[in-house]
Short mmCIF file of C-alpha atoms in Angstrom, two decimals:
data_model
loop_
_atom_site.label_atom_id
_atom_site.label_comp_id
_atom_site.label_asym_id
_atom_site.label_seq_id
_atom_site.Cartn_x
_atom_site.Cartn_y
_atom_site.Cartn_z
CA ASP P 249 -5.91 -45.73 -59.19
CA ALA P 250 -3.04 -43.24 -59.08
CA GLY P 251 -1.54 -44.76 -55.97
CA VAL P 252 -0.32 -42.82 -52.95
CA ILE P 253 0.58 -39.30 -53.99
CA GLN P 254 3.18 -37.26 -52.14
CA SER P 255 4.33 -33.71 -52.65
CA PRO P 256 6.77 -32.20 -53.07
CA ARG P 257 9.19 -34.79 -54.51
CA HIS P 258 12.16 -32.74 -53.41
CA GLU P 259 12.45 -30.03 -50.79
CA VAL P 260 15.55 -28.00 -50.03
CA THR P 261 15.30 -25.56 -47.16
CA GLU P 262 17.44 -23.75 -44.66
CA MET P 263 17.73 -24.60 -41.02
CA GLY P 264 14.98 -23.01 -38.97
CA GLN P 265 12.42 -22.92 -41.75
CA GLU P 266 9.06 -24.66 -41.61
CA VAL P 267 8.58 -27.66 -43.88
CA THR P 268 5.24 -29.19 -44.82
CA LEU P 269 5.00 -32.55 -46.57
CA ARG P 270 1.75 -33.68 -48.12
CA CYS P 271 0.14 -37.01 -48.82
CA LYS P 272 -2.97 -38.26 -50.57
CA PRO P 273 -3.66 -41.94 -49.77
CA ILE P 274 -5.31 -44.42 -52.09
CA SER P 275 -9.07 -43.88 -52.13
CA GLY P 276 -10.82 -46.29 -49.79
CA HIS P 277 -7.76 -47.03 -47.67
CA ASN P 278 -8.40 -46.39 -43.99
CA SER P 279 -4.86 -46.43 -42.57
CA LEU P 280 -2.08 -43.96 -43.32
CA PHE P 281 1.54 -44.12 -42.24
CA TRP P 282 4.43 -41.65 -42.26
CA TYR P 283 7.91 -43.20 -42.44
CA ARG P 284 11.37 -41.63 -42.56
CA GLN P 285 14.32 -43.36 -44.24
CA THR P 286 18.01 -42.68 -43.72
CA MET P 287 21.10 -44.77 -44.39
CA MET P 288 21.93 -44.93 -40.71
CA ARG P 289 18.52 -45.76 -39.26
CA GLY P 290 16.67 -47.35 -42.16
CA LEU P 291 12.89 -46.99 -42.40
CA GLU P 292 11.39 -45.63 -39.20
CA LEU P 293 7.67 -45.30 -38.52
CA LEU P 294 6.90 -41.79 -37.32
CA ILE P 295 3.12 -41.87 -36.90
CA TYR P 296 0.08 -43.65 -38.25
CA PHE P 297 -3.63 -42.96 -38.52
CA ASN P 298 -6.62 -45.30 -38.63
CA ASN P 299 -9.82 -43.72 -39.98
CA ASN P 300 -8.19 -40.27 -39.75
CA VAL P 301 -7.39 -40.70 -36.03
CA PRO P 302 -3.74 -40.70 -34.88
CA ILE P 303 -3.09 -44.08 -33.24
CA ASP P 304 0.60 -44.10 -32.43
CA ASP P 305 2.96 -41.14 -32.62
CA SER P 306 5.70 -42.64 -30.48
CA GLY P 307 8.06 -42.54 -33.44
CA MET P 308 7.84 -38.78 -33.85
CA PRO P 309 11.36 -37.67 -32.88
CA GLU P 310 10.45 -34.51 -31.02
CA ASP P 311 7.93 -31.71 -30.68
CA ARG P 312 9.21 -30.06 -33.83
CA PHE P 313 7.32 -32.74 -35.76
CA SER P 314 3.54 -32.76 -36.10
CA ALA P 315 1.11 -34.60 -38.35
CA LYS P 316 -2.53 -34.14 -39.21
CA MET P 317 -5.16 -35.97 -41.18
CA PRO P 318 -8.16 -33.66 -41.52
CA ASN P 319 -10.02 -36.05 -43.84
CA ALA P 320 -9.68 -39.46 -45.45
CA SER P 321 -7.92 -38.12 -48.54
CA PHE P 322 -5.24 -35.84 -47.14
CA SER P 323 -2.48 -35.80 -44.54
CA THR P 324 0.39 -33.47 -43.71
CA LEU P 325 3.67 -33.86 -41.84
CA LYS P 326 5.11 -30.61 -40.59
CA ILE P 327 8.57 -29.86 -39.24
CA GLN P 328 9.01 -26.54 -37.46
CA PRO P 329 11.77 -25.49 -37.10
CA SER P 330 13.72 -27.78 -39.41
CA GLU P 331 17.28 -28.90 -38.63
CA PRO P 332 20.00 -30.49 -40.81
CA ARG P 333 19.54 -33.84 -39.02
CA ASP P 334 15.98 -33.95 -40.36
CA SER P 335 17.39 -34.52 -43.86
CA ALA P 336 15.98 -37.83 -45.09
CA VAL P 337 13.43 -39.37 -47.44
CA TYR P 338 9.94 -39.17 -46.00
CA PHE P 339 7.48 -41.79 -47.21
CA CYS P 340 3.75 -41.85 -46.83
CA ALA P 341 2.00 -45.22 -47.11
CA SER P 342 -1.60 -46.34 -46.97
CA ARG P 343 -3.34 -49.64 -46.30
CA ALA P 344 -6.76 -50.93 -47.20
CA GLY P 345 -7.79 -52.33 -43.84
CA GLN P 346 -7.18 -54.84 -41.13
CA GLY P 347 -6.38 -58.49 -41.45
CA ALA P 348 -4.41 -60.66 -43.80
CA PRO P 349 -3.65 -60.88 -46.56
CA LEU P 350 -4.46 -57.72 -48.50
CA GLY P 351 -5.22 -55.72 -45.38
CA GLU P 352 -1.64 -55.83 -44.24
CA LYS P 353 -0.06 -54.65 -47.51
CA LEU P 354 1.36 -51.15 -47.37
CA PHE P 355 1.31 -49.07 -50.53
CA PHE P 356 4.06 -46.48 -50.49
CA GLY P 357 4.18 -43.12 -52.18
CA SER P 358 7.22 -41.98 -54.13
CA GLY P 359 8.61 -40.13 -51.13
CA THR P 360 9.84 -36.63 -50.43
CA GLN P 361 13.60 -36.08 -50.41
CA LEU P 362 14.17 -33.41 -47.76
CA SER P 363 17.46 -31.56 -47.48
CA VAL P 364 17.90 -29.06 -44.66
CA LEU P 365 20.97 -26.89 -45.13
CA GLN O 240 9.41 -52.13 -30.04
CA LYS O 241 10.29 -55.20 -32.01
CA GLU O 242 13.66 -55.47 -33.70
CA VAL O 243 14.39 -56.89 -37.12
CA GLU O 244 17.98 -57.69 -38.08
CA GLN O 245 19.39 -58.13 -41.57
CA ASN O 246 22.89 -58.29 -42.98
CA SER O 247 23.32 -55.04 -44.88
CA GLY O 248 25.51 -56.61 -47.58
CA PRO O 249 26.16 -56.00 -50.33
CA LEU O 250 25.40 -59.58 -51.30
CA SER O 251 26.79 -60.34 -54.72
CA VAL O 252 25.31 -63.27 -56.67
CA PRO O 253 26.02 -64.35 -60.26
CA GLU O 254 23.16 -64.25 -62.72
CA GLY O 255 21.17 -67.47 -62.77
CA ALA O 256 22.20 -68.51 -59.26
CA ILE O 257 20.06 -68.62 -56.11
CA ALA O 258 20.14 -65.52 -53.90
CA SER O 259 19.49 -66.18 -50.21
CA LEU O 260 18.48 -63.31 -47.95
CA ASN O 261 18.10 -63.74 -44.21
CA CYS O 262 16.28 -61.94 -41.41
CA THR O 263 15.92 -62.50 -37.68
CA TYR O 264 13.34 -60.90 -35.42
CA SER O 265 13.22 -60.30 -31.68
CA ASP O 266 9.60 -60.96 -30.71
CA ARG O 267 8.65 -64.63 -30.53
CA GLY O 268 4.99 -63.58 -30.68
CA SER O 269 5.24 -62.17 -34.21
CA GLN O 270 2.69 -63.77 -36.52
CA SER O 271 3.15 -62.03 -39.87
CA PHE O 272 6.27 -61.51 -41.93
CA PHE O 273 6.86 -59.50 -45.06
CA TRP O 274 9.54 -58.98 -47.68
CA TYR O 275 9.67 -55.65 -49.49
CA ARG O 276 11.89 -54.82 -52.43
CA GLN O 277 13.27 -51.30 -52.88
CA TYR O 278 15.07 -50.21 -56.02
CA SER O 279 17.54 -47.35 -55.67
CA GLY O 280 15.70 -44.04 -55.47
CA LYS O 281 12.29 -45.72 -55.39
CA SER O 282 9.76 -46.67 -52.73
CA PRO O 283 9.43 -50.12 -51.14
CA GLU O 284 6.99 -52.60 -52.66
CA LEU O 285 5.67 -55.81 -51.15
CA ILE O 286 6.85 -58.99 -52.85
CA MET O 287 6.11 -61.75 -50.33
CA SER O 288 4.18 -62.33 -47.12
CA ILE O 289 4.28 -65.44 -44.94
CA TYR O 290 2.31 -66.39 -41.84
CA SER O 291 3.00 -70.11 -41.19
CA ASN O 292 6.12 -72.15 -40.60
CA GLY O 293 7.59 -73.65 -43.72
CA ASP O 294 7.94 -72.46 -47.28
CA LYS O 295 5.78 -70.27 -49.47
CA GLU O 296 6.54 -70.06 -53.16
CA ASP O 297 5.56 -67.37 -55.67
CA GLY O 298 7.24 -67.65 -59.03
CA ARG O 299 11.00 -67.37 -58.58
CA PHE O 300 10.58 -66.25 -54.96
CA THR O 301 10.35 -68.52 -51.93
CA ALA O 302 9.85 -67.26 -48.39
CA GLN O 303 10.85 -69.55 -45.54
CA LEU O 304 9.73 -69.14 -41.94
CA ASN O 305 11.04 -70.83 -38.81
CA LYS O 306 9.27 -69.39 -35.78
CA ALA O 307 11.21 -71.54 -33.31
CA SER O 308 14.45 -69.98 -34.50
CA GLN O 309 12.83 -66.57 -35.11
CA TYR O 310 14.18 -66.62 -38.60
CA VAL O 311 12.69 -65.76 -41.98
CA SER O 312 14.45 -65.95 -45.32
CA LEU O 313 13.84 -65.10 -48.96
CA LEU O 314 15.22 -67.19 -51.79
CA ILE O 315 15.36 -65.88 -55.33
CA ARG O 316 15.90 -68.59 -57.94
CA ASP O 317 17.40 -67.94 -61.37
CA SER O 318 18.55 -64.49 -60.25
CA GLN O 319 18.31 -61.75 -62.85
CA PRO O 320 20.08 -58.36 -62.99
CA SER O 321 16.63 -56.80 -62.49
CA ASP O 322 16.58 -58.40 -59.03
CA SER O 323 19.38 -56.06 -57.94
CA ALA O 324 17.79 -54.00 -55.16
CA THR O 325 17.58 -53.66 -51.41
CA TYR O 326 15.35 -56.24 -49.73
CA LEU O 327 13.61 -55.22 -46.53
CA CYS O 328 12.22 -57.64 -43.97
CA ALA O 329 9.26 -56.39 -41.90
CA VAL O 330 7.03 -57.52 -39.02
CA PRO O 331 4.00 -55.84 -37.41
CA MET O 332 5.04 -53.51 -34.64
CA TYR O 333 2.81 -54.78 -31.88
CA SER O 334 -0.03 -57.24 -31.88
CA GLY O 335 0.74 -59.00 -35.13
CA GLY O 336 -2.67 -58.17 -36.48
CA GLY O 337 -3.51 -55.82 -39.26
CA ALA O 338 -4.15 -52.75 -37.18
CA ASP O 339 -0.65 -51.44 -36.63
CA GLY O 340 2.38 -50.38 -38.57
CA LEU O 341 5.37 -52.40 -39.68
CA THR O 342 8.88 -52.47 -38.22
CA PHE O 343 11.46 -52.81 -40.98
CA GLY O 344 14.97 -54.14 -40.96
CA LYS O 345 17.63 -51.93 -42.53
CA GLY O 346 17.67 -54.13 -45.60
CA THR O 347 20.12 -56.25 -47.56
CA HIS O 348 21.60 -54.76 -50.71
CA LEU O 349 21.59 -57.47 -53.39
CA ILE O 350 23.70 -57.22 -56.54
CA ILE O 351 23.17 -59.71 -59.37
CA GLN O 352 26.26 -59.87 -61.54
CA PRO O 353 25.65 -60.52 -65.27
#
């Protein structure tokens, strides 16, 4: 399996522009997570989906952020309009299912390094 | 939301010695605990999980859990330069089951000196 695939790997944009990050989870995994990582705040959970349904979006910082999962093999995280404080590494992760032990292991993608100028 | 606290380091350990990484958590009801390793510029990867009080060993790694003290640690024996990374402690965000996301500490930066 190719693992969790994220695109793009790097994104440089100007303040006010729309940014779309993409993620393809591991086939057969039924949970998908979007995390953001910065030096100051560490890894923060933004939103997660179980069986394509958003379960908890309390970590989404504000209405400028939105996420969708139209099917089991694709998810997007959109920022509109983007701001310099959104600069961070955005990770997508997937998980096989519920329960220990393997069900609780998160598999992370390589991340998207976002820079908003 | 649960909190997970780690000393950010850097923690410098000579090659061949034991590296000891510590983590405390806020919710006494937490049932599952995880250690992830993150190399610079890479994504986190799971290296240990522990669910019961006591020690759990896997190769050179030992996880230790003390629920009464709300404390979990990771020991790395015979430290190698390849162990130099940031180590993240994590607990489930809510119920402790497998249905929710993980809350991560900010990580401890470990440096193994040759």
